């Protein structure tokens, strides 16, 4: 099956060129009539490749940029992105055991927010594209971190704009009522 293609207006193409990670529905040249959550090739009206993005069928943010390169957005792609995010945090935070691993678009992982608390991860899937890859993200996070547990906290109201229900629960492993982590010499407990 051919990868879906979405054509953007000149204004939409200019947004991508200027570095903006989103394309609004009003900047699509036509309605692609997709269910939502797909990775799509983004073309301008001349047919020139602009990148790949998550497509949302419900939100006014129709496209969320994944890459400007002509590369597949498969498991290996998302694993490389999460490894790069981890490397940045390890450089920045050193031996701290609590930090934000993925901050959505800031890490070119639109709609995926992941926080680390000691041996546990908390995940938010905030876009149709991230939601469609729930199991993929869970599996990659397990492979990279071997957490004792992963909790999903996809109960943010922004999911409603994506046409998604709010969810929370355990994605993998077991998560206790309270998780311990440290900030310097201070021991903290958090309810994930």
CSV table of C-alpha atoms in Angstrom, one decimal:
chain,number,residue,atom,x,y,z
A,1,UNK,CA,0.0,0.0,0.0
A,2,UNK,CA,1.4,3.4,-1.0
A,3,UNK,CA,2.2,5.9,1.8
A,4,UNK,CA,-0.5,8.6,2.0
A,5,UNK,CA,0.4,12.0,0.6
A,6,UNK,CA,-0.9,15.4,1.8
A,7,UNK,CA,-0.4,18.5,-0.2
A,8,UNK,CA,0.0,21.8,1.6
A,9,UNK,CA,-0.7,25.4,0.3
A,10,UNK,CA,2.2,27.8,-0.2
A,11,UNK,CA,1.5,29.3,3.2
A,12,UNK,CA,1.8,25.8,4.7
A,13,UNK,CA,5.0,25.1,2.8
A,14,UNK,CA,6.4,28.4,4.0
A,15,UNK,CA,5.6,27.4,7.6
A,16,UNK,CA,7.6,24.2,7.3
A,17,UNK,CA,10.5,26.1,5.6
A,18,UNK,CA,10.5,28.6,8.4
A,19,UNK,CA,10.9,25.8,10.9
A,20,UNK,CA,7.4,25.6,12.3
A,21,UNK,CA,6.6,22.0,13.4
A,22,UNK,CA,2.8,22.2,12.7
A,23,UNK,CA,0.6,22.8,9.7
A,24,UNK,CA,-2.9,23.9,10.3
A,25,UNK,CA,-5.9,22.4,8.6
A,26,UNK,CA,-6.5,25.7,6.8
A,27,UNK,CA,-3.1,25.3,5.1
A,28,UNK,CA,-3.9,21.9,3.5
A,29,UNK,CA,-4.5,22.2,-0.3
A,30,UNK,CA,-7.3,19.6,0.0
A,31,UNK,CA,-8.9,17.1,2.5
A,32,UNK,CA,-6.8,13.9,2.4
A,33,UNK,CA,-9.8,11.9,3.7
A,34,UNK,CA,-7.7,9.8,6.1
A,35,UNK,CA,-8.9,8.3,9.4
A,36,UNK,CA,-6.1,10.0,11.3
A,37,UNK,CA,-2.9,8.9,13.0
A,38,UNK,CA,-1.1,8.1,9.7
A,39,UNK,CA,2.5,9.1,8.8
A,40,UNK,CA,2.1,11.0,5.6
A,41,UNK,CA,4.4,12.4,3.0
A,42,UNK,CA,4.1,16.2,2.8
A,43,UNK,CA,4.3,17.8,-0.6
A,44,UNK,CA,3.9,21.4,-1.7
A,45,UNK,CA,1.7,22.4,-4.6
A,46,UNK,CA,4.6,22.0,-7.0
A,47,UNK,CA,4.9,18.4,-5.9
A,48,UNK,CA,8.2,19.0,-4.0
A,49,UNK,CA,8.8,16.8,-1.0
A,50,UNK,CA,8.7,18.8,2.3
A,51,UNK,CA,8.9,16.0,4.9
A,52,UNK,CA,6.9,13.4,6.8
A,53,UNK,CA,4.3,14.2,9.5
A,54,UNK,CA,1.7,12.7,11.7
A,55,UNK,CA,-1.8,13.5,10.2
A,56,UNK,CA,-4.7,14.3,12.5
A,57,UNK,CA,-8.2,14.1,11.1
A,58,UNK,CA,-9.8,16.0,13.9
A,59,UNK,CA,-7.5,18.7,15.3
A,60,UNK,CA,-7.0,22.1,13.7
A,61,UNK,CA,-3.3,21.1,13.8
A,62,UNK,CA,-3.6,18.7,10.8
A,63,UNK,CA,0.2,17.9,10.4
A,64,UNK,CA,2.9,17.5,13.0
A,65,UNK,CA,6.4,17.3,11.5
A,66,UNK,CA,8.4,14.2,12.1
A,67,UNK,CA,11.3,14.7,9.7
A,68,UNK,CA,12.3,16.8,6.7
A,69,UNK,CA,14.4,13.9,5.4
A,70,UNK,CA,13.0,11.3,2.9
A,71,UNK,CA,13.2,8.4,5.4
A,72,UNK,CA,10.8,5.8,6.7
A,73,UNK,CA,9.2,6.6,10.0
A,74,UNK,CA,9.3,3.0,11.3
A,75,UNK,CA,10.3,1.5,14.6
A,76,UNK,CA,14.0,2.1,14.0
A,77,UNK,CA,13.3,5.8,13.3
A,78,UNK,CA,11.4,6.3,16.6
A,79,UNK,CA,14.0,4.3,18.5
A,80,UNK,CA,16.7,6.6,17.2
A,81,UNK,CA,14.7,9.7,18.3
A,82,UNK,CA,14.2,8.3,21.8
A,83,UNK,CA,17.9,7.3,22.0
A,84,UNK,CA,18.8,10.9,21.0
A,85,UNK,CA,16.4,12.3,23.6
A,86,UNK,CA,17.9,10.0,26.3
A,87,UNK,CA,21.5,11.0,25.4
A,88,UNK,CA,20.6,14.7,25.7
A,89,UNK,CA,19.1,14.2,29.1
A,90,UNK,CA,21.9,12.1,30.4
A,91,UNK,CA,24.4,14.8,29.3
A,92,UNK,CA,22.2,17.5,30.8
A,93,UNK,CA,21.1,15.8,34.1
A,94,UNK,CA,23.9,13.3,34.7
A,95,UNK,CA,23.0,10.9,37.5
A,96,UNK,CA,19.6,12.4,38.3
A,97,UNK,CA,16.9,9.8,38.3
A,98,UNK,CA,13.9,11.9,37.4
A,99,UNK,CA,13.6,14.0,34.2
A,100,UNK,CA,11.5,14.5,31.1
A,101,UNK,CA,12.7,12.1,28.5
A,102,UNK,CA,10.5,13.2,25.6
A,103,UNK,CA,8.9,16.6,25.3
A,104,UNK,CA,6.8,16.1,22.1
A,105,UNK,CA,7.7,18.4,19.2
A,106,UNK,CA,10.8,19.6,21.0
A,107,UNK,CA,12.3,16.1,20.5
A,108,UNK,CA,10.6,15.6,17.1
A,109,UNK,CA,8.3,13.1,18.7
A,110,UNK,CA,5.0,15.0,18.3
A,111,UNK,CA,2.3,14.1,20.8
A,112,UNK,CA,4.7,11.9,22.9
A,113,UNK,CA,5.6,13.0,26.4
A,114,UNK,CA,7.6,10.7,28.6
A,115,UNK,CA,8.8,11.3,32.2
A,116,UNK,CA,11.2,9.2,34.1
A,117,UNK,CA,10.9,8.7,37.8
A,118,UNK,CA,13.6,6.3,39.0
A,119,UNK,CA,12.8,2.9,37.6
A,120,UNK,CA,9.4,3.9,36.2
A,121,UNK,CA,8.1,5.8,33.2
A,122,UNK,CA,5.0,7.9,32.8
A,123,UNK,CA,3.8,8.3,29.2
A,124,UNK,CA,1.3,10.7,27.6
A,125,UNK,CA,0.0,10.1,24.1
A,126,UNK,CA,-1.5,13.4,23.0
A,127,UNK,CA,-2.0,13.1,19.2
A,128,UNK,CA,-3.6,10.6,16.9
A,129,UNK,CA,-0.2,9.7,15.5
A,130,UNK,CA,1.2,8.9,19.0
A,131,UNK,CA,-2.0,7.1,20.0
A,132,UNK,CA,-1.7,4.9,16.9
A,133,UNK,CA,1.8,3.9,18.0
A,134,UNK,CA,1.0,3.1,21.6
A,135,UNK,CA,2.4,-0.4,21.6
A,136,UNK,CA,5.4,0.6,19.5
A,137,UNK,CA,6.3,3.3,21.9
A,138,UNK,CA,5.7,1.0,24.9
A,139,UNK,CA,8.0,-1.7,23.3
A,140,UNK,CA,10.8,0.8,22.4
A,141,UNK,CA,10.7,2.3,25.9
A,142,UNK,CA,10.9,-1.1,27.5
A,143,UNK,CA,13.9,-2.1,25.3
A,144,UNK,CA,15.8,1.2,26.0
A,145,UNK,CA,15.1,1.6,29.7
A,146,UNK,CA,13.9,-1.8,31.1
A,147,UNK,CA,11.6,0.0,33.5
A,148,UNK,CA,9.9,-1.8,36.3
A,149,UNK,CA,6.7,-0.3,35.0
A,150,UNK,CA,5.2,2.2,32.5
A,151,UNK,CA,2.0,4.1,33.4
A,152,UNK,CA,-0.1,5.9,30.8
A,153,UNK,CA,-1.4,9.3,31.8
A,154,UNK,CA,-3.2,10.2,28.6
A,155,UNK,CA,-5.9,12.1,30.5
A,156,UNK,CA,-5.0,15.6,29.3
A,157,UNK,CA,-7.9,17.6,27.8
A,158,UNK,CA,-5.9,18.3,24.7
A,159,UNK,CA,-6.7,14.7,23.6
A,160,UNK,CA,-10.4,15.7,23.1
A,161,UNK,CA,-9.3,18.1,20.4
A,162,UNK,CA,-7.7,15.1,18.6
A,163,UNK,CA,-11.0,13.2,18.9
A,164,UNK,CA,-9.4,10.8,21.5
A,165,UNK,CA,-10.8,9.6,24.8
A,166,UNK,CA,-8.9,10.3,28.0
A,167,UNK,CA,-7.1,7.3,29.3
A,168,UNK,CA,-4.9,6.3,32.2
A,169,UNK,CA,-3.6,2.9,33.4
A,170,UNK,CA,-0.6,0.7,33.4
A,171,UNK,CA,1.0,0.0,30.0
A,172,UNK,CA,3.7,-2.4,31.2
A,173,UNK,CA,5.0,-4.1,34.3
A,174,UNK,CA,3.7,-3.1,37.7
A,175,UNK,CA,3.5,0.4,39.2
A,176,UNK,CA,3.2,0.8,42.9
A,177,UNK,CA,1.0,3.4,44.6
A,178,UNK,CA,4.1,5.6,45.3
A,179,UNK,CA,7.3,5.7,43.3
A,180,UNK,CA,10.5,7.0,44.9
A,181,UNK,CA,13.0,9.2,43.1
A,182,UNK,CA,15.7,11.7,44.1
A,183,UNK,CA,16.5,15.4,43.4
A,184,UNK,CA,20.0,15.8,44.7
A,185,UNK,CA,20.0,14.5,48.3
A,186,UNK,CA,16.2,14.9,48.6
A,187,UNK,CA,14.1,11.8,48.4
A,188,UNK,CA,10.6,12.3,46.9
A,189,UNK,CA,7.6,10.1,46.5
A,190,UNK,CA,5.2,10.5,43.6
A,191,UNK,CA,1.9,9.0,42.7
A,192,UNK,CA,2.3,8.3,39.0
